[in-house]
Coordinates of C-alpha atoms and ligand atoms in Angstrom, one line a residue:
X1 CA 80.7 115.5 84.9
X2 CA 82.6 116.1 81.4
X3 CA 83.5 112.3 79.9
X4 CA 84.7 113.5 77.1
X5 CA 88.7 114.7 78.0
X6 CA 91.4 113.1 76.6
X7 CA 92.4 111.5 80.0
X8 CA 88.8 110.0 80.9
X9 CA 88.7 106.5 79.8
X10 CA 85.3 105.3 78.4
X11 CA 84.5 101.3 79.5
X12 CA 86.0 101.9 82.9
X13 CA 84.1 103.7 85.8
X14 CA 85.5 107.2 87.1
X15 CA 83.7 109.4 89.4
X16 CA 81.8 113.3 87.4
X17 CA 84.5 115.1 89.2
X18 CA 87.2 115.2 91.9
X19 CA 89.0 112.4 93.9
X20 CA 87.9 108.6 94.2
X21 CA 89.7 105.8 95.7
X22 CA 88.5 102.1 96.8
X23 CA 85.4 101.1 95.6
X24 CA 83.0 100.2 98.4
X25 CA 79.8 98.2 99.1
X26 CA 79.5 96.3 96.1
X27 CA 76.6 94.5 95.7
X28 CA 74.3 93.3 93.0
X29 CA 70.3 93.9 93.8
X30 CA 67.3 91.4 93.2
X31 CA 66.4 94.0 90.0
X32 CA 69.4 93.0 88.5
X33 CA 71.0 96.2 89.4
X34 CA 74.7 96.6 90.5
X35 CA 75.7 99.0 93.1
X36 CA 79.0 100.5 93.4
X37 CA 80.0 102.9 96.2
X38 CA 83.7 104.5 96.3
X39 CA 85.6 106.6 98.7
X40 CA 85.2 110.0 97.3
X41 CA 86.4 113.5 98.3
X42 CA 83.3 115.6 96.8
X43 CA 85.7 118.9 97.4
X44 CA 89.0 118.4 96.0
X45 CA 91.2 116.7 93.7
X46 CA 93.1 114.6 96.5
X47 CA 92.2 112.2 99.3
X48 CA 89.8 113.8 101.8
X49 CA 86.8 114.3 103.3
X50 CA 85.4 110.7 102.7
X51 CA 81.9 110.2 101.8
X52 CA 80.4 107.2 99.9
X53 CA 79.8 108.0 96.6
X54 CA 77.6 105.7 94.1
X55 CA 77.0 105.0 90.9
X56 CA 74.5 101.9 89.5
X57 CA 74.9 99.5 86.2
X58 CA 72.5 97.0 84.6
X59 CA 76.1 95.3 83.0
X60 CA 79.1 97.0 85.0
X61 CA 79.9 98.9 82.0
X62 CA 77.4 101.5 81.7
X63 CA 77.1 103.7 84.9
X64 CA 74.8 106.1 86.1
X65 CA 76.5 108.6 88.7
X66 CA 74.0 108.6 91.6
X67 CA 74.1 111.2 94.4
X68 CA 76.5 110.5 97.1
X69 CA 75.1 107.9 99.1
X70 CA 76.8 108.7 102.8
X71 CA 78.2 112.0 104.2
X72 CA 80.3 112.1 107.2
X73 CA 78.6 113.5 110.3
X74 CA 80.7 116.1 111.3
X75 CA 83.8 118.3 110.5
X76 CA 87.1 116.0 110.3
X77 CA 85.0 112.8 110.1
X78 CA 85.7 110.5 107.2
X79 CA 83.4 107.9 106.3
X80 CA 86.0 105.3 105.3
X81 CA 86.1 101.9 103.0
X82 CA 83.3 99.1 103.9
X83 CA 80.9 97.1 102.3
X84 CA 77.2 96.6 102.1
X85 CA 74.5 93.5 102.4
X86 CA 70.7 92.8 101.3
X87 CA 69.4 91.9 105.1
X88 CA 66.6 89.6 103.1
X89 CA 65.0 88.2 106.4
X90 CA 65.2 91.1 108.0
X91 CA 67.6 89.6 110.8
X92 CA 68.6 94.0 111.7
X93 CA 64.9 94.8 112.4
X94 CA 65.6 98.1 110.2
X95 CA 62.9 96.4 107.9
X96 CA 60.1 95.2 108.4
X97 CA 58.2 95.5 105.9
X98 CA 60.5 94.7 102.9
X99 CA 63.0 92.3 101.6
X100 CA 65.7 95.0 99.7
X101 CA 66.4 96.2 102.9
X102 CA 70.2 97.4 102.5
X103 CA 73.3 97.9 105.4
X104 CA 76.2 99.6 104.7
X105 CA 79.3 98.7 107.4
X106 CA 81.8 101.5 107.5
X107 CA 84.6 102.8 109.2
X108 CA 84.1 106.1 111.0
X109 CA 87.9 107.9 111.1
X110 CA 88.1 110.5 113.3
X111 CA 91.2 112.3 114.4
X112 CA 91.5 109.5 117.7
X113 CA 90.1 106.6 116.3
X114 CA 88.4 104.2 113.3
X115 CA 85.0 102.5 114.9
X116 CA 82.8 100.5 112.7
X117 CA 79.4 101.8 112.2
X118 CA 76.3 100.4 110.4
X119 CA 73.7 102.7 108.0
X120 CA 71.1 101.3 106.7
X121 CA 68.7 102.3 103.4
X122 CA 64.7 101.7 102.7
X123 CA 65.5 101.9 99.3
X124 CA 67.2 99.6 97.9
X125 CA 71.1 101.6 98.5
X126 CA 70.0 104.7 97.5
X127 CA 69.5 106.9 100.6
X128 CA 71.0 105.5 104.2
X129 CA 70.1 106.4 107.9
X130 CA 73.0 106.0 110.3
X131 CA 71.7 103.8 112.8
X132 CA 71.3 105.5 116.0
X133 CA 73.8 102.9 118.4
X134 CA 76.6 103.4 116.3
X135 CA 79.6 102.2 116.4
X136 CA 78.6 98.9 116.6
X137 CA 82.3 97.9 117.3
X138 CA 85.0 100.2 119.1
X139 CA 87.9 98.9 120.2
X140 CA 89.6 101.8 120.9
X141 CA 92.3 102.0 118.0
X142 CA 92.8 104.0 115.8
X143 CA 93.7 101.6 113.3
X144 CA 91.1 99.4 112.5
X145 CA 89.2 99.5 109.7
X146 CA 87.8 98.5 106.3
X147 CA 84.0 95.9 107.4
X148 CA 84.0 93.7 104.8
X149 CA 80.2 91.9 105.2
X150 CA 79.3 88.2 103.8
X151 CA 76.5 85.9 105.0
X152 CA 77.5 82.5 106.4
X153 CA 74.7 79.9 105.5
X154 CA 75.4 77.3 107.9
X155 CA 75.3 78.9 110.7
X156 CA 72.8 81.5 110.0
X157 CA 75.5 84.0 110.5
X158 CA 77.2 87.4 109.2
X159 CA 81.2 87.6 109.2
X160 CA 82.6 90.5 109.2
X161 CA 86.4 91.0 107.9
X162 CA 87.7 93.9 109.2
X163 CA 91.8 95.2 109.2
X164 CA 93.5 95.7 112.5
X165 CA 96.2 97.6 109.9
X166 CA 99.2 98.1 111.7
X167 CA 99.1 95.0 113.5
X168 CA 99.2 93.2 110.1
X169 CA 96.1 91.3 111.6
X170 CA 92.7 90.3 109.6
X171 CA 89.9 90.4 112.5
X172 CA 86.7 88.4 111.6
X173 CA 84.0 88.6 113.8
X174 CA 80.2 87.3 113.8
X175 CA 76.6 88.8 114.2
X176 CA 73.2 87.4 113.9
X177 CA 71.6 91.2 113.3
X178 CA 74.7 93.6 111.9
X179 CA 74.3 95.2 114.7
X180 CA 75.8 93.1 117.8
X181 CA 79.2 91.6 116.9
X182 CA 81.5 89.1 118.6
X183 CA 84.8 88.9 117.8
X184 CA 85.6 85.2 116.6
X185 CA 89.2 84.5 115.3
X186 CA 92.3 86.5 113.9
X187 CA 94.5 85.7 110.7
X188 CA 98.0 87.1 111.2
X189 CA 101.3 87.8 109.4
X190 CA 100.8 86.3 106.2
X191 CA 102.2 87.1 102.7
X192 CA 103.9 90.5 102.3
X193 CA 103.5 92.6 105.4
X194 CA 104.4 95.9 103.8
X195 CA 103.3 98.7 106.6
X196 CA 99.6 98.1 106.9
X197 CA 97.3 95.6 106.3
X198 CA 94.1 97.5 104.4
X199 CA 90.7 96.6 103.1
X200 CA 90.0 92.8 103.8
X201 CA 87.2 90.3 101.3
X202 CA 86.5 86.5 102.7
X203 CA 85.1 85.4 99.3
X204 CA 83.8 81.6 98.9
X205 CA 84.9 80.9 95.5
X206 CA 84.0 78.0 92.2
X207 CA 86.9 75.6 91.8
X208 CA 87.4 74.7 88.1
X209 CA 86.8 71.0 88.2
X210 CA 89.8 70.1 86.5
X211 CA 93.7 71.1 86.6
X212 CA 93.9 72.9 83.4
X213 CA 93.2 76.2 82.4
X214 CA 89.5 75.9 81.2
X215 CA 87.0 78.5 80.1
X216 CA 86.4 80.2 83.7
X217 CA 83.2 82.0 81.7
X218 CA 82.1 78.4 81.7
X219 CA 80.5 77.2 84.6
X220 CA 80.4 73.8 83.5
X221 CA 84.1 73.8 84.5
X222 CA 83.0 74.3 87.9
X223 CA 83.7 71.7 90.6
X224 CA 80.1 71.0 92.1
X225 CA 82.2 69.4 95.7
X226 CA 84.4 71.5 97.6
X227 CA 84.5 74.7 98.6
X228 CA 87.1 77.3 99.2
X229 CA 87.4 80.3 100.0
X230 CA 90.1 83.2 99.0
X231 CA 90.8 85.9 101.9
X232 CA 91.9 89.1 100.0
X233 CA 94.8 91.1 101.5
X234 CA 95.7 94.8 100.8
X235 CA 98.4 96.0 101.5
X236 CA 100.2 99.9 101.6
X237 CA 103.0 101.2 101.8
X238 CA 105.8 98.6 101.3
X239 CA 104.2 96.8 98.5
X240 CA 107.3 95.0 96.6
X241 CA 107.4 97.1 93.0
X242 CA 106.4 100.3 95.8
X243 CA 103.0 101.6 97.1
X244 CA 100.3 99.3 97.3
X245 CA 99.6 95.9 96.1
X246 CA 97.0 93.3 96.4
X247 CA 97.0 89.4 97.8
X248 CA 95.0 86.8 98.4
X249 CA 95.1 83.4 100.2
X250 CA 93.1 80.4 99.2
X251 CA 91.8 78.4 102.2
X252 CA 89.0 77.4 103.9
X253 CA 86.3 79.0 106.3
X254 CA 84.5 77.5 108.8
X255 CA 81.9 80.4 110.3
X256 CA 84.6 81.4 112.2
X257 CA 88.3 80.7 111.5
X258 CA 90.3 81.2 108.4
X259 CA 92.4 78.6 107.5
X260 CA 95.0 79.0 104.4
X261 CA 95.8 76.0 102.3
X262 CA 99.8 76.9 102.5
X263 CA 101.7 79.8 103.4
X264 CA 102.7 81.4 100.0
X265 CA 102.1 84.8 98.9
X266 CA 100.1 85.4 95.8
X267 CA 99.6 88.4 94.0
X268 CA 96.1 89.6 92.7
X269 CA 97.7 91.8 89.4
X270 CA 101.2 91.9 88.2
X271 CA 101.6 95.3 87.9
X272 CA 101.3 98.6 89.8
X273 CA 97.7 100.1 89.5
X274 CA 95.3 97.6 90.9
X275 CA 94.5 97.9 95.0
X276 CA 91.3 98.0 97.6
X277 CA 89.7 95.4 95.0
X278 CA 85.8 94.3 96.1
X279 CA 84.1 91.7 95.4
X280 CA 80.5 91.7 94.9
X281 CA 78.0 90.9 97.5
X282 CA 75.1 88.4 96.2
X283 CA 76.7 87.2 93.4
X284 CA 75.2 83.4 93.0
X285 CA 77.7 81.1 94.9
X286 CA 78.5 78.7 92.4
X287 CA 79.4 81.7 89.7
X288 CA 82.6 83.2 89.1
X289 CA 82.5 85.8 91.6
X290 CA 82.4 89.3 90.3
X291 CA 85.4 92.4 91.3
X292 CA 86.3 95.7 90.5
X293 CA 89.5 97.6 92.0
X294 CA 91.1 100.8 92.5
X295 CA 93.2 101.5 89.3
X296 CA 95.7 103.1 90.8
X297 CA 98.4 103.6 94.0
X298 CA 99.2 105.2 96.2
X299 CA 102.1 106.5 95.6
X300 CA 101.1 108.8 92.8
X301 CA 97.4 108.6 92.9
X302 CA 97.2 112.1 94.2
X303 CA 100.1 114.0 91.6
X304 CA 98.5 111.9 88.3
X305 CA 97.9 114.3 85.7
X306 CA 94.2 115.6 85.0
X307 CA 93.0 118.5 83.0
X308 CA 90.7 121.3 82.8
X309 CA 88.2 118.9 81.3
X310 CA 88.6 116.2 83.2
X311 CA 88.8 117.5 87.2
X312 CA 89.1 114.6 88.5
X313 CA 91.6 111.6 89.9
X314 CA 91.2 107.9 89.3
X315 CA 88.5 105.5 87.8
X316 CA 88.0 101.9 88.7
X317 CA 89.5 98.8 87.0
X318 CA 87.1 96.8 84.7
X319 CA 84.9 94.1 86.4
X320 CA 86.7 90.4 87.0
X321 CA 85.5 87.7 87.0
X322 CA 87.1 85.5 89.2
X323 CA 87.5 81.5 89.9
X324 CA 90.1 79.2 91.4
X325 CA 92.1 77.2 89.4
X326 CA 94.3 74.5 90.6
X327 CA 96.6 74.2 87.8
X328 CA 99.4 71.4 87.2
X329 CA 102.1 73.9 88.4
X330 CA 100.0 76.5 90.4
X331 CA 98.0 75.1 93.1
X332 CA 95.2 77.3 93.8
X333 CA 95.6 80.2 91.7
X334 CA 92.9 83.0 91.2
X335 CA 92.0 83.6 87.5
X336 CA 90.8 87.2 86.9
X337 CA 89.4 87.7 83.4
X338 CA 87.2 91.2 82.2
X339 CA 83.8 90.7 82.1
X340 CA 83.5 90.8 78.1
X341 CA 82.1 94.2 77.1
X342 CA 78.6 93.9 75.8
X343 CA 78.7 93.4 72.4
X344 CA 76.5 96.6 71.8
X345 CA 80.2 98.8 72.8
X346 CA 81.7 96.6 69.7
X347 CA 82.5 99.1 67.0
X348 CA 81.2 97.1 63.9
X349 CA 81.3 94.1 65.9
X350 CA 81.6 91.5 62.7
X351 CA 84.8 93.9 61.2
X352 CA 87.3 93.6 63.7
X353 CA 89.9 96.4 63.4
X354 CA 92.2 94.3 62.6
X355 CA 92.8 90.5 62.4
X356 CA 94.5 87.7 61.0
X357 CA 95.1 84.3 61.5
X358 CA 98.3 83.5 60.7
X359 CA 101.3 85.6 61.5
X360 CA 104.4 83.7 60.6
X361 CA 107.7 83.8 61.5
X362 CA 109.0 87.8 61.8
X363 CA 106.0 89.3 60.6
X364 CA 105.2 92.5 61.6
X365 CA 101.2 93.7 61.2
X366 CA 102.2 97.3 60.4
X367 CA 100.5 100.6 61.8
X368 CA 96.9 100.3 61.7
X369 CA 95.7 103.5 62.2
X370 CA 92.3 103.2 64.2
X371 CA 89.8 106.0 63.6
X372 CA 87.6 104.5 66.7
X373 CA 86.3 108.3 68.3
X374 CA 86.4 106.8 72.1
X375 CA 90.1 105.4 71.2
X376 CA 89.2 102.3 73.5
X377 CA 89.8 98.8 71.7
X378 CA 90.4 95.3 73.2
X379 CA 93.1 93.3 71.5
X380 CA 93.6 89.4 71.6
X381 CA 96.9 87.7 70.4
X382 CA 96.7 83.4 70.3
X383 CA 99.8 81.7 70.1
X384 CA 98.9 78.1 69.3
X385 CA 100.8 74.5 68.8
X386 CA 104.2 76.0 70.9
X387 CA 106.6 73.1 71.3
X388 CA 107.4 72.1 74.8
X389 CA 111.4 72.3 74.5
X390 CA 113.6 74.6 72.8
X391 CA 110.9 77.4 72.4
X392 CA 111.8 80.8 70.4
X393 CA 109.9 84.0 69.9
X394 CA 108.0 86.6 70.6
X395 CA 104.9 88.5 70.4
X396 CA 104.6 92.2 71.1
X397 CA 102.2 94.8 70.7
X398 CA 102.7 98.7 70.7
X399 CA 99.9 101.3 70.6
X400 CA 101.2 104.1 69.6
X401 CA 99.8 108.2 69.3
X402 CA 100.0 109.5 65.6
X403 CA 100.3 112.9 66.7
X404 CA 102.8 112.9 69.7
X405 CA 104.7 109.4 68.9
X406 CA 104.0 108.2 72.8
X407 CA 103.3 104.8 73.4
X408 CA 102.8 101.8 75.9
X409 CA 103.7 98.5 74.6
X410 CA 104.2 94.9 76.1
X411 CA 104.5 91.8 75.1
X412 CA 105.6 87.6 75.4
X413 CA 108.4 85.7 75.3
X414 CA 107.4 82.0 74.6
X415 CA 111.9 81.5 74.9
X416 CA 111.6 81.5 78.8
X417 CA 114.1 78.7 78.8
X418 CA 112.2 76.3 80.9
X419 CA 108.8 76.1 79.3
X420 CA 107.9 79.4 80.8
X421 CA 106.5 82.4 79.2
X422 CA 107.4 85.9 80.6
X423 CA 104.7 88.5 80.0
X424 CA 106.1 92.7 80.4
X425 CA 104.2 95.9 80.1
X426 CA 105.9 98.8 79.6
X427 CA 104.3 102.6 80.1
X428 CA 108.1 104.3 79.4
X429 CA 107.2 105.9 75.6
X430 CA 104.8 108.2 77.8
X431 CA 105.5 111.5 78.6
X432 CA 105.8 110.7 82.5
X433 CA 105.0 113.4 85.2
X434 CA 107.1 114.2 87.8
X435 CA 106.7 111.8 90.3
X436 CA 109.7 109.1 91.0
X437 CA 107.5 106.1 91.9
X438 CA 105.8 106.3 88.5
X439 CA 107.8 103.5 87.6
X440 CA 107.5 102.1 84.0
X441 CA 108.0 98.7 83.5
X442 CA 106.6 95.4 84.9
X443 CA 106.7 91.7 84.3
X444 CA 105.5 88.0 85.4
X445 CA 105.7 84.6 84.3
X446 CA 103.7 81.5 83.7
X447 CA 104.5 77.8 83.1
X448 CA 103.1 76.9 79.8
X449 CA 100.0 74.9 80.0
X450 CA 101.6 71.2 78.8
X451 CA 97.7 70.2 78.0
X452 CA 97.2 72.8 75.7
X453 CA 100.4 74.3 74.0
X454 CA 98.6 78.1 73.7
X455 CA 99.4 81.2 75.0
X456 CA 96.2 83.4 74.8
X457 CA 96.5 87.3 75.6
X458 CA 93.7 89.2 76.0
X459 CA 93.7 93.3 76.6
X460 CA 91.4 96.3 76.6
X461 CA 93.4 99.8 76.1
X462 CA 91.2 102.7 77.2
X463 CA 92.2 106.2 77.4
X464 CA 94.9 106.1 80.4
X465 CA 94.9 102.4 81.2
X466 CA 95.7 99.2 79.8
X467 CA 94.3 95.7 81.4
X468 CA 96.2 92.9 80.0
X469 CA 95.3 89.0 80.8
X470 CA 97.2 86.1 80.4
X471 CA 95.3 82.6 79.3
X472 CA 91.8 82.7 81.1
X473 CA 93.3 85.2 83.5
X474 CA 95.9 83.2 85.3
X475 CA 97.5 86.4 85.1
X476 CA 96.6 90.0 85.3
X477 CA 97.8 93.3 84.7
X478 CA 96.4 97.0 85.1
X479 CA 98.8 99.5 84.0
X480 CA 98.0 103.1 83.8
X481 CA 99.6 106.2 81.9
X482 CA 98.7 110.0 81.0
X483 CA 99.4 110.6 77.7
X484 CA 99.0 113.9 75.6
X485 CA 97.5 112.3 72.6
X486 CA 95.2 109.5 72.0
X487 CA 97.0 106.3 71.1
X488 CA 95.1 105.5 67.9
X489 CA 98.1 103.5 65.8
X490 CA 98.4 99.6 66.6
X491 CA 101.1 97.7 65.8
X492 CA 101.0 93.5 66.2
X493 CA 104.0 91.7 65.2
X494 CA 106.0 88.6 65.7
X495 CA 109.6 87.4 66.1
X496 CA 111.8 84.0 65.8
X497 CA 109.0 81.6 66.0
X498 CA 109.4 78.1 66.1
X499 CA 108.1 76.4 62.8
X500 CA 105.1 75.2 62.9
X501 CA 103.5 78.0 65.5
X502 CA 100.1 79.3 64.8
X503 CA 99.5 82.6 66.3
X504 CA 95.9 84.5 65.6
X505 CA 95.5 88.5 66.1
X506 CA 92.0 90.6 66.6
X507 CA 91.7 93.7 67.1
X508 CA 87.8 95.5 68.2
X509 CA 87.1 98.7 68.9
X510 CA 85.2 99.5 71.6
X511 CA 82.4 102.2 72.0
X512 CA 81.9 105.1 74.5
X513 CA 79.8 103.8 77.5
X514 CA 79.5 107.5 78.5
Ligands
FRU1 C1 92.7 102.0 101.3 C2 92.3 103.0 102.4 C3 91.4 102.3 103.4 C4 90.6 103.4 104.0 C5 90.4 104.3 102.8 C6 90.3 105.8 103.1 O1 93.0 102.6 100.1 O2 93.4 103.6 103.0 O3 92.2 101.5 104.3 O4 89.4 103.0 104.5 O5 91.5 104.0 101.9 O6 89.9 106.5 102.0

């Protein structure tokens, strides 16, 4: 693969050549190694012909492509989204000998029906054998699909999540081997419906010990009693802004029933380009739990523009970190926030690009050209002492191409009217394709945090996507956009401020991990 087209961003993952979708398998090894399997059409640049491709990371930024991990069997066969375990003790009997012993669950779609099958790898996820009983469940539907694996301490158990899709049904079911299953409970028409219920996680997940928005990096914030658990959702078609969209439920597990704390619907990203998220198997319990998602949708996933250079479609979000928060206003919300990049992607990592620490009233931090090669930067904007009443301002942030004048830009409002803060994105300054569902604009809303008075903004522009965060992740947003010329001009300004707020601007570049 070619990483060096002006479409291929350079933190976030995206497969040598031709089509990816949902990342698969996720897990992180006892070397210290994350594995990352996708869904990946090794003949074209659209969905099909599904095998399991994989790539490996020491830090989830740098990746080394590995050769496709799991081919479908025979012609028409698509080895479809799953996820994959480290069978320690050896509970399958595939190893004897070894405790890296890896099983992939899949679903096998055939023309007539989606079974769930098991493969299993010697080495550590690098090779697999399909086991020779396979499926290991068939129910005779063919919609059913998407294994999501996790290991269930007290009872000495596997659950496995799986999507009955059309019956807008999550199916979890039990094992003591991966191989013989029993189906334990359903979870049923919750949150949006949209057309099909796809690609389930049951995730136990830290509680921040406190109601405020604390440092989720910090695991001192973490509530040592309790635990919950958040059951993931995707969902496509008939996501609200169109396509797909992700959900999740907070709740609690018990080895074999689901139960949701309420019955609201929240949404794992604000905006369009975020679906099929994983989380990480073997991530230690009481740390943030790690994702990474699809950064795109499915309604123009497979028309996106590409290039001669780049051949391919789609790359992955950036990894989450991910904790529940139960904040004043927001019972039980899920705060995504990048893992940082490692410091050795920081372009001069003690000149920042651009900062300052006190934009005033109406200032506007002209044009700063950025001569970064990779044209990849993160950006942080802090808004700090913001009265509680009669609020004004704004702060925005455009980045902008030199050469072809396109440009994404987004922003806050801190005069929400009742001590709220709208957030938008907007990808509209970008020559567009022709697709009707690229839609440009998107927007979401926080209370302010009455402990704190700050708004923090935190962002990593990369080629063709945008991540934006709001706080310590109490909101997120994955936007992405095909633009002609690299967006190398940042602009950083403020509006109408109230007196007396403080707000703080830094801009890095960011190195090629490619
Ligand atoms: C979600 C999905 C899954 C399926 C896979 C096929 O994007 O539709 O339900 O397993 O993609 O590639």
């Amino acid at each position: 693969g070619d990483y060096s087209g002006a479409l291929r961003p350079q933190l976030h993952y995206s497969p040598p050549i031709d089509f990816m979708n949902d990342p698969n398998g996720m897990f992180l090894d006892a070397n210290g190694t994350y594995h990352l399997y996708y869904q990946y059409n090794p003949l074209g640049i659209v969905a099909g012909n599904q095998h399991w491709g994989h790539a490996t990371s020491q830090d989830l930024y740098h990746w080394v492509n590995q050769p496709i991990a799991i081919y479908p069997g025979a012609a028409g066969e698509g080895i479809f989204s799953g996820s994959a375990v480290i069978d320690v003790n050896n509970t399958s009997g595939f190893f004897p000998n070894q405790t890296n012993g890896v099983v992939a669950m899949y679903t096998l779609n055939t023309a007539t029906e989606e079974t769930q099958e098991i493969a299993y790898s010697l080495d550590g996820g690098y090779t697999f054998t399909k086991y020779a009983g396979n499926p290991v469940i068939s129910i005779g539907s063919n919609e059913f699909r998407d294994p999501k694996v996790s290991w269930y301490a007290p009872t000495q158990s596997w659950v496995a999540v799986i999507s009955y899709a059309q019956d807008f049904t999550i199916g979890f079911w039990t094992s003591p081997n991966l191989v013989n299953w029993t189906h334990a409970s359903n979870f049923t028409h919750a949150g949006i419906l949209g057309l099909q219920y796809e690609c389930p996680n049951l995730v136990s997940m830290p509680m921040l010990a406190n109601s405020s928005l604390a440092d989720p990096l910090d695991p001192s914030n973490f509530a040592s009693t309790g635990e919950m658990y958040i059951l993931q959702v995707s969902i496509n078609p008939g996501a609200p802004q169109g396509g797909s969209i992700s959900q999740y439920f907070p709740g609690t597990f018990n080895g074999t029933v689901f139960t949701p704390v309420d019955t609201a619907t929240r949404f794992t990203d604000f905006a369009k380009d975020n679906y099929a998220g994983q989380f990480f198997y073997n991530i230690p319990q009481s740390s943030p739990q790690i994702s990474i998602a699809w950064a795109s949708n499915w309604e123009y996933a497979q028309t996106v523009p590409t290039g001669p250079l780049e051949d391919f479609r789609s790359f992955m979000t950036l990894p989450r970190t991910n904790v529940l928060a139960n904040t004043t206003r927001n019972p039980y919300t899920l705060l995504a926030y990048p893992l940082p990049p490692p410091t050795s992607l920081e372009i001069t990592p003690s000149t920042p690009l651009l900062s300052s620490n006190n934009l005033t009233n109406n200032t506007l931090l002209a044009s700063y050209t950025s001569t970064v090669p990779s044209g990849a930067l993160s950006f942080s904007i802090n808004i700090t002492n913001i009265p509680q009443v009669n609020t004004t301002g704004t702060a925005n942030f455009t980045f902008l191409s030199s050469v072809t004048g396109e440009y994404v830009r987004g922003g806050v409002f801190l005069a929400g009217g009742n001590g709220d803060t709208p957030l938008w994105l907007d990808r509209s300054g970008v020559r567009g394709f022709d697709n009707p569902f690229f839609t440009d604009k998107f927007s979401t809303d926080v209370w302010l945090n009455p402990d704190t008075s700050t708004v923090r903004l935190y962002g990593v522009l990369d080629r063709s996507v945008l991540e934006v965060f709001l706080n310590n992740g109490e909101k997120a947003g994955t936007m992405i956009f095909f633009a002609e010329g690299i967006l190398d001009t940042v602009i950083i300004g403020t509006n109408d401020l109230n007196p007396g707020i403080g707000v703080s601007v830094e801009v890095v570049g960011l190195g090629s991990a490619w």
